[in-house]
Amino acid sequence: MDQLTQSEENYIKAIYSLQQKTSSPVGTNDLADRMDTKASSVTDMIKRLSDKKLIQYKKYKGCELTDNGMRTALKLIRKHRLWETFLVEKLNFGWDEVHEIAEQLEHIQSLKLTDQLDKFLNYPKFDPHGDPIPDAEGEIQQREQSFKLNELAMDQSAVVIGVADSSASFLRFLDRHKINLGSSICVKEVYEFDDSREILINDELVTLSAAATSKITVQLV
Amino acid sequence: MDQLTQSEENYIKAIYSLQQKTSSPVGTNDLADRMDTKASSVTDMIKRLSDKKLIQYKKYKGCELTDNGMRTALKLIRKHRLWETFLVEKLNFGWDEVHEIAEQLEHIQSLKLTDQLDKFLNYPKFDPHGDPIPDAEGEIQQREQSFKLNELAMDQSAVVIGVADSSASFLRFLDRHKINLGSSICVKEVYEFDDSREILINDELVTLSAAATSKITVQLV
DNA sequence: CTTTATTTTTAGACAAGACTAAATCTATAA
DNA sequence: TTATAGATTTAGTCTTGTCTAAAAATAAAG
Ligand SMILES: [Mn+2]
Ligand SMILES: [Mn+2]
Ligand SMILES: [Mn+2]
Ligand SMILES: [Mn+2]
């Protein structure tokens, strides 16, 4: 079980996340898109990861993480989300500023560091974007049933518990509308023609596009 | 001023530290030794760093950091020592465990991260090994006159303020003798034949070889 | 069941960083 | 001042990770 390069680790994470969405084996082009690279480069990397038994790969049939690959992915996600939490909780970063930095920090190799950080943060269960943080055993806390805000009908009330897009631009958009984790909201109007919604939040009404509401995770209250 | 690779950054740090010791231009072989690599690899890298104007280089004449290279080195050292401080102060690492991890963390790119970390740690002036931490402008706090413990004569009293060797094995040796930063010591005997010294520390007498005492930095009291 | 269109893989190149072996420069000692 | 040891550079090769262009396999239409 030798060290992986940062590049290999980033691929593993990407495969994990695509796998979660589609369940079926991950295609070379999808992975290329996600990694912002070319299909031929992906094929090369896929062979390396397959040699290291982190993924299972049949030519032309896509790839899937092995158990070992899965454990590797969860460790990376754990580190990523712990660091994000650290940056927001301890160093006063905004939730829109931490992803890039965590993308680097997640590659630091030291089991003890991860576990001490976890302890220092008091074993947080969710990161600043509402995503669950795997524990030291790779177990992920399962959430109560949740919805995307665009699934709610008129007059339904809910609490924001996560975002499905951690890009700085989307998060700053939410900041501008004072929407954060824990915000109480209520759907006041649904405009059928474009599926946009008028939302009551902090005693103010804002209209959010379907593109926006589909990226906001909520729990009914 | 594009991004440097981790490898380039490690070379810059090594050149800085060799330069401090010897002042004169740094030789290819010395650098190869320090980097634990081959002279030919060093020549390759030296050319790259010279192209980037981080060092000045004349064939066969060795290399020296430019002003730009110097600033780069100081930023790295700042990050390295801040992270070491973080690991010891906040995550309960021993001073013998932090160097390796800081060697990775120093390469994280984010000015804001460094400065917020500095603030979070309350602008520490020295790292867990007693080495000065450059401030955001690259200024290093100058120390009062200090000595190596092997320079002290009989009956001289002093306080330990630093170590000249941050290797885990040496630091664990010091731990075993309960010698840490701030320890008050007194030279009780100097054995001329091998320059070893009997030291009073915590009301106990220990005999330290010249190899050991030459790596312990002290200030007279 | 062929013929396209799409996806995926191969072939060949390149840059970074490393290595070995060989060549070349510099310094030192006879 | 020349021979020689030591330091340094060059030449050529390797691996990782990337690319473009072209070939091959699969999927989708007609
Ligand atoms: Mn990453
Ligand atoms: Mn996150
Ligand atoms: Mn380093
Ligand atoms: Mn240190």
Short mmCIF file of C-alpha atoms (C1' of nucleotides) and ligand atoms in Angstrom, two decimals:
data_model
loop_
_atom_site.label_atom_id
_atom_site.label_comp_id
_atom_site.label_asym_id
_atom_site.label_seq_id
_atom_site.Cartn_x
_atom_site.Cartn_y
_atom_site.Cartn_z
CA MET A 1 0.00 0.00 0.00
CA ASP A 2 2.43 2.64 -1.23
CA GLN A 3 1.83 6.36 -1.38
CA LEU A 4 -0.42 7.73 -4.06
CA THR A 5 0.40 10.90 -5.97
CA GLN A 6 -1.86 13.92 -5.61
CA SER A 7 -3.07 13.30 -9.10
CA GLU A 8 -3.99 9.70 -8.37
CA GLU A 9 -5.81 10.83 -5.24
CA ASN A 10 -7.77 13.45 -7.14
CA TYR A 11 -8.87 10.85 -9.68
CA ILE A 12 -9.99 8.51 -6.91
CA LYS A 13 -12.14 11.24 -5.41
CA ALA A 14 -13.63 12.07 -8.80
CA ILE A 15 -14.47 8.44 -9.51
CA TYR A 16 -16.06 8.16 -6.07
CA SER A 17 -18.25 11.17 -6.61
CA LEU A 18 -19.34 10.19 -10.12
CA GLN A 19 -20.06 6.70 -8.87
CA GLN A 20 -22.32 8.09 -6.14
CA LYS A 21 -24.38 10.01 -8.67
CA THR A 22 -24.80 7.40 -11.36
CA SER A 23 -24.06 4.15 -9.50
CA SER A 24 -23.16 2.39 -12.76
CA PRO A 25 -19.48 2.18 -13.83
CA VAL A 26 -17.87 5.55 -14.53
CA GLY A 27 -17.17 6.36 -18.17
CA THR A 28 -13.87 7.69 -19.43
CA ASN A 29 -15.37 10.84 -20.92
CA ASP A 30 -17.36 11.70 -17.81
CA LEU A 31 -14.20 11.38 -15.79
CA ALA A 32 -12.28 13.49 -18.31
CA ASP A 33 -14.92 16.21 -18.00
CA ARG A 34 -14.81 16.13 -14.25
CA MET A 35 -11.03 16.19 -14.11
CA ASP A 36 -10.86 18.86 -16.75
CA THR A 37 -8.51 16.79 -18.88
CA LYS A 38 -8.56 14.64 -22.00
CA ALA A 39 -10.02 11.15 -22.39
CA SER A 40 -6.64 9.77 -23.41
CA SER A 41 -5.06 11.03 -20.20
CA VAL A 42 -7.87 9.39 -18.26
CA THR A 43 -7.27 6.06 -19.95
CA ASP A 44 -3.61 6.24 -18.92
CA MET A 45 -4.46 7.02 -15.31
CA ILE A 46 -7.18 4.39 -15.20
CA LYS A 47 -4.60 1.77 -16.08
CA ARG A 48 -2.29 2.94 -13.29
CA LEU A 49 -5.08 2.88 -10.72
CA SER A 50 -6.18 -0.51 -11.95
CA ASP A 51 -2.63 -1.84 -11.57
CA LYS A 52 -2.72 -0.60 -7.99
CA LYS A 53 -6.03 -2.41 -7.46
CA LEU A 54 -7.86 0.76 -6.51
CA ILE A 55 -10.38 0.41 -9.31
CA GLN A 56 -11.76 -2.38 -11.39
CA TYR A 57 -11.45 -1.75 -15.09
CA LYS A 58 -12.49 -3.56 -18.26
CA LYS A 59 -11.57 -1.94 -21.54
CA TYR A 60 -14.42 0.09 -23.00
CA LYS A 61 -16.58 -0.76 -19.97
CA GLY A 62 -15.67 2.02 -17.56
CA CYS A 63 -14.32 1.72 -14.04
CA GLU A 64 -15.48 1.28 -10.45
CA LEU A 65 -13.70 1.65 -7.12
CA THR A 66 -12.64 -1.53 -5.37
CA ASP A 67 -13.16 -1.82 -1.61
CA ASN A 68 -9.65 -0.55 -1.23
CA GLY A 69 -10.31 2.36 -3.56
CA MET A 70 -13.46 3.15 -1.63
CA ARG A 71 -11.57 3.31 1.66
CA THR A 72 -9.00 5.57 0.02
CA ALA A 73 -11.71 7.89 -1.28
CA LEU A 74 -13.41 8.13 2.10
CA LYS A 75 -10.14 8.98 3.83
CA LEU A 76 -9.58 11.81 1.36
CA ILE A 77 -13.11 13.13 1.76
CA ARG A 78 -12.67 12.96 5.52
CA LYS A 79 -9.53 15.04 5.33
CA HIS A 80 -11.02 17.49 2.86
CA ARG A 81 -14.08 18.17 4.98
CA LEU A 82 -12.20 18.33 8.26
CA TRP A 83 -9.83 20.92 6.82
CA GLU A 84 -12.75 22.93 5.45
CA THR A 85 -14.31 22.87 8.89
CA PHE A 86 -11.03 23.97 10.45
CA LEU A 87 -10.68 26.88 8.05
CA VAL A 88 -14.20 28.15 8.72
CA GLU A 89 -14.43 27.42 12.45
CA LYS A 90 -10.93 28.33 13.55
CA LEU A 91 -9.42 30.60 10.91
CA ASN A 92 -12.53 32.64 10.06
CA PHE A 93 -12.69 31.79 6.38
CA GLY A 94 -15.96 32.11 4.51
CA TRP A 95 -17.57 28.91 3.22
CA ASP A 96 -16.89 30.16 -0.31
CA GLU A 97 -13.12 30.35 0.27
CA VAL A 98 -12.25 26.95 1.65
CA HIS A 99 -12.72 24.42 -1.12
CA GLU A 100 -9.59 25.33 -3.08
CA ILE A 101 -7.38 25.25 -0.04
CA ALA A 102 -8.84 21.97 1.22
CA GLU A 103 -8.18 20.56 -2.23
CA GLN A 104 -4.50 20.95 -1.37
CA LEU A 105 -4.65 20.11 2.34
CA GLU A 106 -6.45 16.80 1.74
CA HIS A 107 -3.21 15.40 0.31
CA ILE A 108 -1.13 15.85 3.46
CA GLN A 109 -0.05 12.40 4.64
CA SER A 110 -0.34 11.78 8.34
CA LEU A 111 -2.95 9.67 10.01
CA LYS A 112 -2.21 11.25 13.35
CA LEU A 113 -2.69 14.72 11.90
CA THR A 114 -6.16 13.86 10.61
CA ASP A 115 -7.25 12.30 13.85
CA GLN A 116 -5.86 15.08 16.04
CA LEU A 117 -7.53 17.64 13.82
CA ASP A 118 -10.82 15.76 14.18
CA LYS A 119 -10.43 15.83 17.96
CA PHE A 120 -9.42 19.51 17.97
CA LEU A 121 -12.61 20.32 16.06
CA ASN A 122 -14.60 18.20 18.47
CA TYR A 123 -15.51 15.46 16.02
CA PRO A 124 -17.73 17.49 13.70
CA LYS A 125 -20.35 15.50 11.78
CA PHE A 126 -20.84 17.95 8.90
CA ASP A 127 -18.62 20.33 6.98
CA PRO A 128 -19.36 24.01 6.23
CA HIS A 129 -21.41 23.01 3.18
CA GLY A 130 -23.53 20.54 5.12
CA ASP A 131 -21.72 17.50 3.73
CA PRO A 132 -21.18 14.60 6.15
CA ILE A 133 -17.65 13.97 7.44
CA PRO A 134 -16.62 10.28 7.45
CA ASP A 135 -15.28 9.18 10.85
CA ALA A 136 -11.93 7.48 11.39
CA GLU A 137 -13.46 4.17 10.28
CA GLY A 138 -14.86 5.71 7.12
CA GLU A 139 -18.44 5.61 8.39
CA ILE A 140 -20.70 8.38 7.16
CA GLN A 141 -23.47 9.71 9.34
CA GLN A 142 -26.75 9.15 7.51
CA ARG A 143 -29.08 12.11 7.21
CA GLU A 144 -32.81 12.28 7.87
CA GLN A 145 -34.81 12.53 4.68
CA SER A 146 -33.98 15.72 2.83
CA PHE A 147 -35.20 17.53 -0.27
CA LYS A 148 -33.94 20.02 -2.76
CA LEU A 149 -35.66 23.36 -2.36
CA ASN A 150 -37.10 23.05 -5.88
CA GLU A 151 -39.09 20.01 -4.73
CA LEU A 152 -41.09 21.98 -2.19
CA ALA A 153 -44.63 23.16 -2.89
CA MET A 154 -46.22 26.43 -1.87
CA ASP A 155 -46.40 27.19 1.84
CA GLN A 156 -44.02 24.43 2.84
CA SER A 157 -41.48 25.42 5.51
CA ALA A 158 -38.01 24.00 5.85
CA VAL A 159 -34.46 24.52 7.13
CA VAL A 160 -31.42 24.76 4.89
CA ILE A 161 -29.03 21.91 5.72
CA GLY A 162 -26.67 21.86 2.75
CA VAL A 163 -25.63 22.98 -0.68
CA ALA A 164 -25.18 20.74 -3.71
CA ASP A 165 -22.66 23.11 -5.28
CA SER A 166 -19.65 24.38 -3.32
CA SER A 167 -18.41 26.75 -6.00
CA ALA A 168 -17.41 30.17 -4.73
CA SER A 169 -19.78 31.91 -7.10
CA PHE A 170 -22.86 30.03 -5.92
CA LEU A 171 -21.92 30.38 -2.25
CA ARG A 172 -21.40 34.10 -2.62
CA PHE A 173 -24.80 34.29 -4.30
CA LEU A 174 -26.30 32.64 -1.21
CA ASP A 175 -24.36 34.99 1.08
CA ARG A 176 -25.78 37.96 -0.79
CA HIS A 177 -29.27 36.63 -0.07
CA LYS A 178 -28.35 35.83 3.55
CA ILE A 179 -29.01 32.13 3.04
CA ASN A 180 -26.81 29.89 5.18
CA LEU A 181 -26.89 26.50 6.83
CA GLY A 182 -29.66 26.61 9.42
CA SER A 183 -31.68 29.32 7.70
CA SER A 184 -35.45 28.85 8.05
CA ILE A 185 -37.28 29.33 4.80
CA CYS A 186 -40.82 29.10 3.50
CA VAL A 187 -41.98 28.76 -0.10
CA LYS A 188 -44.42 31.59 -0.76
CA GLU A 189 -44.97 31.20 -4.48
CA VAL A 190 -44.14 28.75 -7.27
CA TYR A 191 -44.01 30.21 -10.78
CA GLU A 192 -44.89 27.36 -13.07
CA PHE A 193 -43.61 28.85 -16.32
CA ASP A 194 -39.95 28.65 -15.23
CA ASP A 195 -40.21 26.74 -11.94
CA SER A 196 -38.75 29.65 -10.00
CA ARG A 197 -39.85 30.21 -6.40
CA GLU A 198 -40.51 33.10 -4.11
CA ILE A 199 -38.93 32.30 -0.77
CA LEU A 200 -39.41 33.90 2.62
CA ILE A 201 -36.16 34.12 4.49
CA ASN A 202 -35.23 36.45 7.38
CA ASP A 203 -38.58 38.19 6.89
CA GLU A 204 -37.61 39.04 3.34
CA LEU A 205 -38.95 37.69 0.07
CA VAL A 206 -36.50 36.63 -2.61
CA THR A 207 -37.14 34.97 -5.95
CA LEU A 208 -34.83 32.08 -6.73
CA SER A 209 -34.45 30.37 -10.11
CA ALA A 210 -34.86 26.61 -10.45
CA ALA A 211 -31.10 26.45 -11.07
CA ALA A 212 -30.57 27.95 -7.61
CA THR A 213 -33.25 26.07 -5.67
CA SER A 214 -32.11 22.72 -7.12
CA LYS A 215 -28.76 23.25 -5.39
CA ILE A 216 -30.13 23.99 -1.94
CA THR A 217 -30.75 21.01 0.34
CA VAL A 218 -33.44 21.38 3.01
CA GLN A 219 -35.28 19.43 5.66
CA LEU A 220 -38.97 19.95 6.30
CA VAL A 221 -39.95 21.37 9.66
CA MET B 1 5.72 35.07 -10.77
CA ASP B 2 4.15 31.70 -11.48
CA GLN B 3 3.73 28.85 -9.04
CA LEU B 4 6.76 26.83 -8.04
CA THR B 5 6.65 23.07 -7.75
CA GLN B 6 7.22 21.47 -4.36
CA SER B 7 10.55 20.29 -5.61
CA GLU B 8 11.63 23.76 -6.64
CA GLU B 9 10.53 25.10 -3.28
CA ASN B 10 12.50 22.46 -1.42
CA TYR B 11 15.62 23.35 -3.38
CA ILE B 12 15.16 27.04 -2.60
CA LYS B 13 14.95 26.27 1.10
CA ALA B 14 18.04 24.09 0.92
CA ILE B 15 20.04 26.76 -0.91
CA TYR B 16 18.94 29.32 1.66
CA SER B 17 20.05 27.20 4.55
CA LEU B 18 23.42 26.25 3.02
CA GLN B 19 23.98 29.89 2.14
CA GLN B 20 23.38 30.91 5.78
CA LYS B 21 26.01 28.49 7.00
CA THR B 22 28.77 29.13 4.49
CA SER B 23 27.85 32.54 3.06
CA SER B 24 29.84 31.87 -0.10
CA PRO B 25 28.04 30.48 -3.19
CA VAL B 26 26.51 27.04 -2.71
CA GLY B 27 28.24 24.15 -4.50
CA THR B 28 26.42 21.57 -6.56
CA ASN B 29 27.67 18.64 -4.52
CA ASP B 30 26.77 20.23 -1.18
CA LEU B 31 23.29 20.82 -2.50
CA ALA B 32 23.09 17.27 -3.81
CA ASP B 33 24.05 15.97 -0.38
CA ARG B 34 21.48 18.13 1.36
CA MET B 35 18.72 17.20 -1.09
CA ASP B 36 19.67 13.56 -0.97
CA THR B 37 19.95 13.41 -4.73
CA LYS B 38 22.61 13.33 -7.44
CA ALA B 39 24.79 16.21 -8.62
CA SER B 40 23.46 15.89 -12.15
CA SER B 41 19.90 16.32 -10.94
CA VAL B 42 20.99 19.40 -9.04
CA THR B 43 22.54 20.91 -12.15
CA ASP B 44 19.23 20.41 -13.98
CA MET B 45 17.25 22.09 -11.23
CA ILE B 46 19.76 24.90 -10.82
CA LYS B 47 19.22 25.80 -14.45
CA ARG B 48 15.45 25.88 -13.98
CA LEU B 49 15.71 28.08 -10.89
CA SER B 50 18.17 30.34 -12.66
CA ASP B 51 15.76 30.69 -15.61
CA LYS B 52 13.12 31.76 -13.11
CA LYS B 53 15.54 34.32 -11.66
CA LEU B 54 15.38 32.82 -8.19
CA ILE B 55 19.10 32.14 -8.06
CA GLN B 56 22.17 33.52 -9.70
CA TYR B 57 24.25 30.85 -11.36
CA LYS B 58 27.54 30.74 -13.22
CA LYS B 59 28.64 27.37 -14.54
CA TYR B 60 31.10 25.64 -12.22
CA LYS B 61 30.84 28.55 -9.78
CA GLY B 62 27.90 27.52 -7.64
CA CYS B 63 24.67 29.43 -7.00
CA GLU B 64 23.21 32.10 -4.72
CA LEU B 65 19.65 33.24 -4.08
CA THR B 66 18.55 36.47 -5.74
CA ASP B 67 16.48 38.95 -3.71
CA ASN B 68 13.44 37.26 -5.17
CA GLY B 69 14.71 33.82 -4.22
CA MET B 70 15.42 35.09 -0.72
CA ARG B 71 11.86 36.34 -0.31
CA THR B 72 10.57 33.00 -1.56
CA ALA B 73 12.75 31.12 0.93
CA LEU B 74 11.60 33.27 3.84
CA LYS B 75 7.94 32.75 2.96
CA LEU B 76 8.48 28.99 2.98
CA ILE B 77 10.32 29.08 6.27
CA ARG B 78 7.55 31.21 7.70
CA LYS B 79 4.95 28.66 6.67
CA HIS B 80 7.02 25.72 7.86
CA ARG B 81 7.56 27.16 11.33
CA LEU B 82 4.00 28.41 11.73
CA TRP B 83 2.65 24.95 10.92
CA GLU B 84 5.11 23.35 13.34
CA THR B 85 3.90 25.72 16.01
CA PHE B 86 0.29 24.91 15.19
CA LEU B 87 0.91 21.18 15.43
CA VAL B 88 2.60 21.44 18.82
CA GLU B 89 0.44 24.18 20.37
CA LYS B 90 -2.97 23.17 19.08
CA LEU B 91 -2.83 19.52 18.08
CA ASN B 92 -0.61 18.22 20.87
CA PHE B 93 2.19 16.88 18.74
CA GLY B 94 5.64 16.41 20.22
CA TRP B 95 8.45 18.60 18.88
CA ASP B 96 10.00 15.48 17.42
CA GLU B 97 6.97 14.68 15.26
CA VAL B 98 6.29 17.92 13.43
CA HIS B 99 9.12 18.47 10.99
CA GLU B 100 8.02 15.85 8.46
CA ILE B 101 4.46 17.08 8.39
CA ALA B 102 5.46 20.74 8.14
CA GLU B 103 7.68 19.73 5.25
CA GLN B 104 4.43 18.98 3.41
CA LEU B 105 2.28 21.77 4.82
CA GLU B 106 4.77 24.49 3.88
CA HIS B 107 3.82 23.97 0.24
CA ILE B 108 0.14 24.85 0.63
CA GLN B 109 -0.52 27.94 -1.47
CA SER B 110 -2.66 30.59 0.16
CA LEU B 111 -1.43 33.85 1.53
CA LYS B 112 -4.58 34.29 3.54
CA LEU B 113 -4.15 30.86 5.12
CA THR B 114 -0.65 31.70 6.32
CA ASP B 115 -1.66 35.04 7.74
CA GLN B 116 -4.80 33.73 9.44
CA LEU B 117 -2.80 30.89 10.93
CA ASP B 118 -0.27 33.40 12.23
CA LYS B 119 -3.09 35.38 13.83
CA PHE B 120 -4.75 32.24 15.25
CA LEU B 121 -1.45 31.32 16.91
CA ASN B 122 -1.13 34.88 18.22
CA TYR B 123 1.84 35.87 16.09
CA PRO B 124 4.44 33.54 17.60
CA LYS B 125 8.05 34.68 17.30
CA PHE B 126 9.70 31.27 17.62
CA ASP B 127 8.84 27.75 16.54
CA PRO B 128 8.91 24.61 18.76
CA HIS B 129 12.64 24.21 18.08
CA GLY B 130 13.46 27.78 19.06
CA ASP B 131 13.89 28.93 15.46
CA PRO B 132 12.63 32.43 14.65
CA ILE B 133 9.47 32.76 12.54
CA PRO B 134 9.69 35.40 9.79
CA ASP B 135 6.77 37.83 9.91
CA ALA B 136 4.48 38.62 6.97
CA GLU B 137 7.13 40.98 5.59
CA GLY B 138 9.86 38.36 5.87
CA GLU B 139 11.53 40.06 8.82
CA ILE B 140 13.21 37.75 11.31
CA GLN B 141 13.33 38.66 14.97
CA GLN B 142 16.98 38.94 15.97
CA ARG B 143 18.02 37.04 19.08
CA GLU B 144 20.13 38.23 22.00
CA GLN B 145 23.59 36.74 21.99
CA SER B 146 23.45 32.98 22.30
CA PHE B 147 25.90 30.12 22.65
CA LYS B 148 26.08 26.44 22.02
CA LEU B 149 26.15 24.48 25.23
CA ASN B 150 29.61 23.12 24.35
CA GLU B 151 30.98 26.67 24.54
CA LEU B 152 30.15 27.06 28.24
CA ALA B 153 32.76 26.65 30.93
CA MET B 154 32.34 25.08 34.36
CA ASP B 155 29.75 26.63 36.69
CA GLN B 156 28.14 28.72 33.97
CA SER B 157 24.35 28.80 34.11
CA ALA B 158 22.08 29.21 31.10
CA VAL B 159 18.61 28.61 29.63
CA VAL B 160 17.95 26.36 26.63
CA ILE B 161 16.49 28.45 23.81
CA GLY B 162 16.87 26.24 20.76
CA VAL B 163 18.18 23.15 19.05
CA ALA B 164 20.47 23.09 16.05
CA ASP B 165 19.17 19.69 14.94
CA SER B 166 15.44 19.01 14.54
CA SER B 167 15.78 15.33 13.77
CA ALA B 168 13.35 13.10 15.65
CA SER B 169 16.17 11.00 17.09
CA PHE B 170 17.99 13.95 18.65
CA LEU B 171 14.78 15.50 19.97
CA ARG B 172 13.71 12.23 21.56
CA PHE B 173 17.14 12.01 23.14
CA LEU B 174 16.52 15.43 24.69
CA ASP B 175 13.04 14.35 25.81
CA ARG B 176 14.51 11.36 27.57
CA HIS B 177 16.78 13.71 29.51
CA LYS B 178 13.92 16.14 30.15
CA ILE B 179 15.67 18.91 28.28
CA ASN B 180 13.27 21.32 26.56
CA LEU B 181 13.09 24.93 25.51
CA GLY B 182 13.21 27.02 28.68
CA SER B 183 15.09 24.45 30.74
CA SER B 184 17.56 25.98 33.18
CA ILE B 185 20.92 24.25 33.12
CA CYS B 186 24.30 24.60 34.76
CA VAL B 187 27.61 23.15 33.63
CA LYS B 188 29.01 21.18 36.54
CA GLU B 189 32.03 19.55 34.93
CA VAL B 190 33.94 19.68 31.65
CA TYR B 191 35.88 16.54 30.74
CA GLU B 192 38.76 17.72 28.63
CA PHE B 193 39.68 14.41 27.06
CA ASP B 194 36.47 14.22 24.98
CA ASP B 195 34.91 17.63 25.65
CA SER B 196 31.82 16.06 27.22
CA ARG B 197 30.01 17.94 29.99
CA GLU B 198 28.17 17.12 33.16
CA ILE B 199 25.04 19.22 33.24
CA LEU B 200 22.70 19.98 36.10
CA ILE B 201 19.12 20.02 34.90
CA ASN B 202 15.94 19.59 36.95
CA ASP B 203 18.13 18.82 39.97
CA GLU B 204 19.64 15.90 38.11
CA LEU B 205 23.12 15.45 36.70
CA VAL B 206 23.51 14.15 33.16
CA THR B 207 26.63 13.74 31.07
CA LEU B 208 26.31 14.96 27.50
CA SER B 209 28.76 14.32 24.67
CA ALA B 210 30.23 17.19 22.67
CA ALA B 211 28.08 15.99 19.76
CA ALA B 212 24.99 16.61 21.88
CA THR B 213 26.01 19.89 23.55
CA SER B 214 27.06 21.39 20.21
CA LYS B 215 23.45 21.10 19.07
CA ILE B 216 21.87 22.81 22.06
CA THR B 217 21.53 26.58 21.90
CA VAL B 218 21.50 28.49 25.20
CA GLN B 219 21.49 32.00 26.62
CA LEU B 220 23.47 32.90 29.70
CA VAL B 221 21.54 33.97 32.79
"C1'" DC C 1 -28.39 -5.69 -40.14
"C1'" DT C 2 -25.71 -2.23 -41.96
"C1'" DT C 3 -24.17 2.55 -41.60
"C1'" DT C 4 -23.15 6.47 -38.83
"C1'" DA C 5 -22.01 8.77 -34.55
"C1'" DT C 6 -19.97 8.49 -30.18
"C1'" DT C 7 -16.87 6.70 -26.93
"C1'" DT C 8 -12.67 4.83 -25.86
"C1'" DT C 9 -8.11 3.36 -26.70
"C1'" DT C 10 -3.54 3.53 -29.00
"C1'" DA C 11 0.51 5.82 -30.89
"C1'" DG C 12 3.71 9.25 -30.60
"C1'" DA C 13 5.38 13.65 -28.28
"C1'" DC C 14 6.52 16.61 -24.57
"C1'" DA C 15 7.99 18.69 -19.90
"C1'" DA C 16 9.49 17.91 -15.15
"C1'" DG C 17 12.53 15.54 -12.27
"C1'" DA C 18 15.12 12.00 -11.46
"C1'" DC C 19 19.17 8.49 -12.63
"C1'" DT C 20 23.83 6.44 -14.65
"C1'" DA C 21 27.81 6.89 -17.18
"C1'" DA C 22 30.85 9.65 -19.56
"C1'" DA C 23 33.02 14.04 -20.52
"C1'" DT C 24 34.95 18.34 -18.98
"C1'" DC C 25 36.48 21.83 -15.91
"C1'" DT C 26 39.13 23.38 -11.72
"C1'" DA C 27 42.19 23.02 -8.15
"C1'" DT C 28 46.01 20.88 -6.00
"C1'" DA C 29 50.32 18.68 -5.46
"C1'" DA C 30 54.55 16.97 -7.36
"C1'" DT D 1 53.82 23.39 -15.00
"C1'" DT D 2 52.00 19.27 -15.75
"C1'" DA D 3 49.51 15.20 -13.76
"C1'" DT D 4 45.77 13.93 -11.25
"C1'" DA D 5 41.87 14.05 -8.02
"C1'" DG D 6 37.56 16.13 -7.22
"C1'" DA D 7 33.69 18.84 -8.65
"C1'" DT D 8 30.57 19.82 -12.18
"C1'" DT D 9 28.22 19.41 -16.40
"C1'" DT D 10 26.49 16.82 -20.48
"C1'" DA D 11 24.33 12.95 -22.82
"C1'" DG D 12 21.08 9.70 -22.82
"C1'" DT D 13 17.33 7.12 -20.38
"C1'" DC D 14 13.23 6.55 -17.31
"C1'" DT D 15 8.62 7.56 -15.05
"C1'" DT D 16 4.58 10.40 -14.39
"C1'" DG D 17 1.17 12.93 -16.28
"C1'" DT D 18 -0.21 15.41 -19.88
"C1'" DC D 19 -1.41 16.41 -25.01
"C1'" DT D 20 -2.98 15.65 -30.26
"C1'" DA D 21 -4.17 12.81 -33.91
"C1'" DA D 22 -5.56 8.57 -35.50
"C1'" DA D 23 -7.45 3.91 -34.95
"C1'" DA D 24 -10.72 0.76 -32.99
"C1'" DA D 25 -14.77 -0.57 -30.46
"C1'" DT D 26 -19.48 0.27 -29.16
"C1'" DA D 27 -23.97 2.38 -29.47
"C1'" DA D 28 -27.68 4.38 -32.11
"C1'" DA D 29 -30.34 4.94 -36.35
"C1'" DG D 30 -32.31 3.89 -40.34
MN MN E 1 -6.99 17.65 -4.24
MN MN E 2 -17.30 20.87 1.54
MN MN E 3 8.95 20.59 1.83
MN MN E 4 11.42 23.91 13.36
#
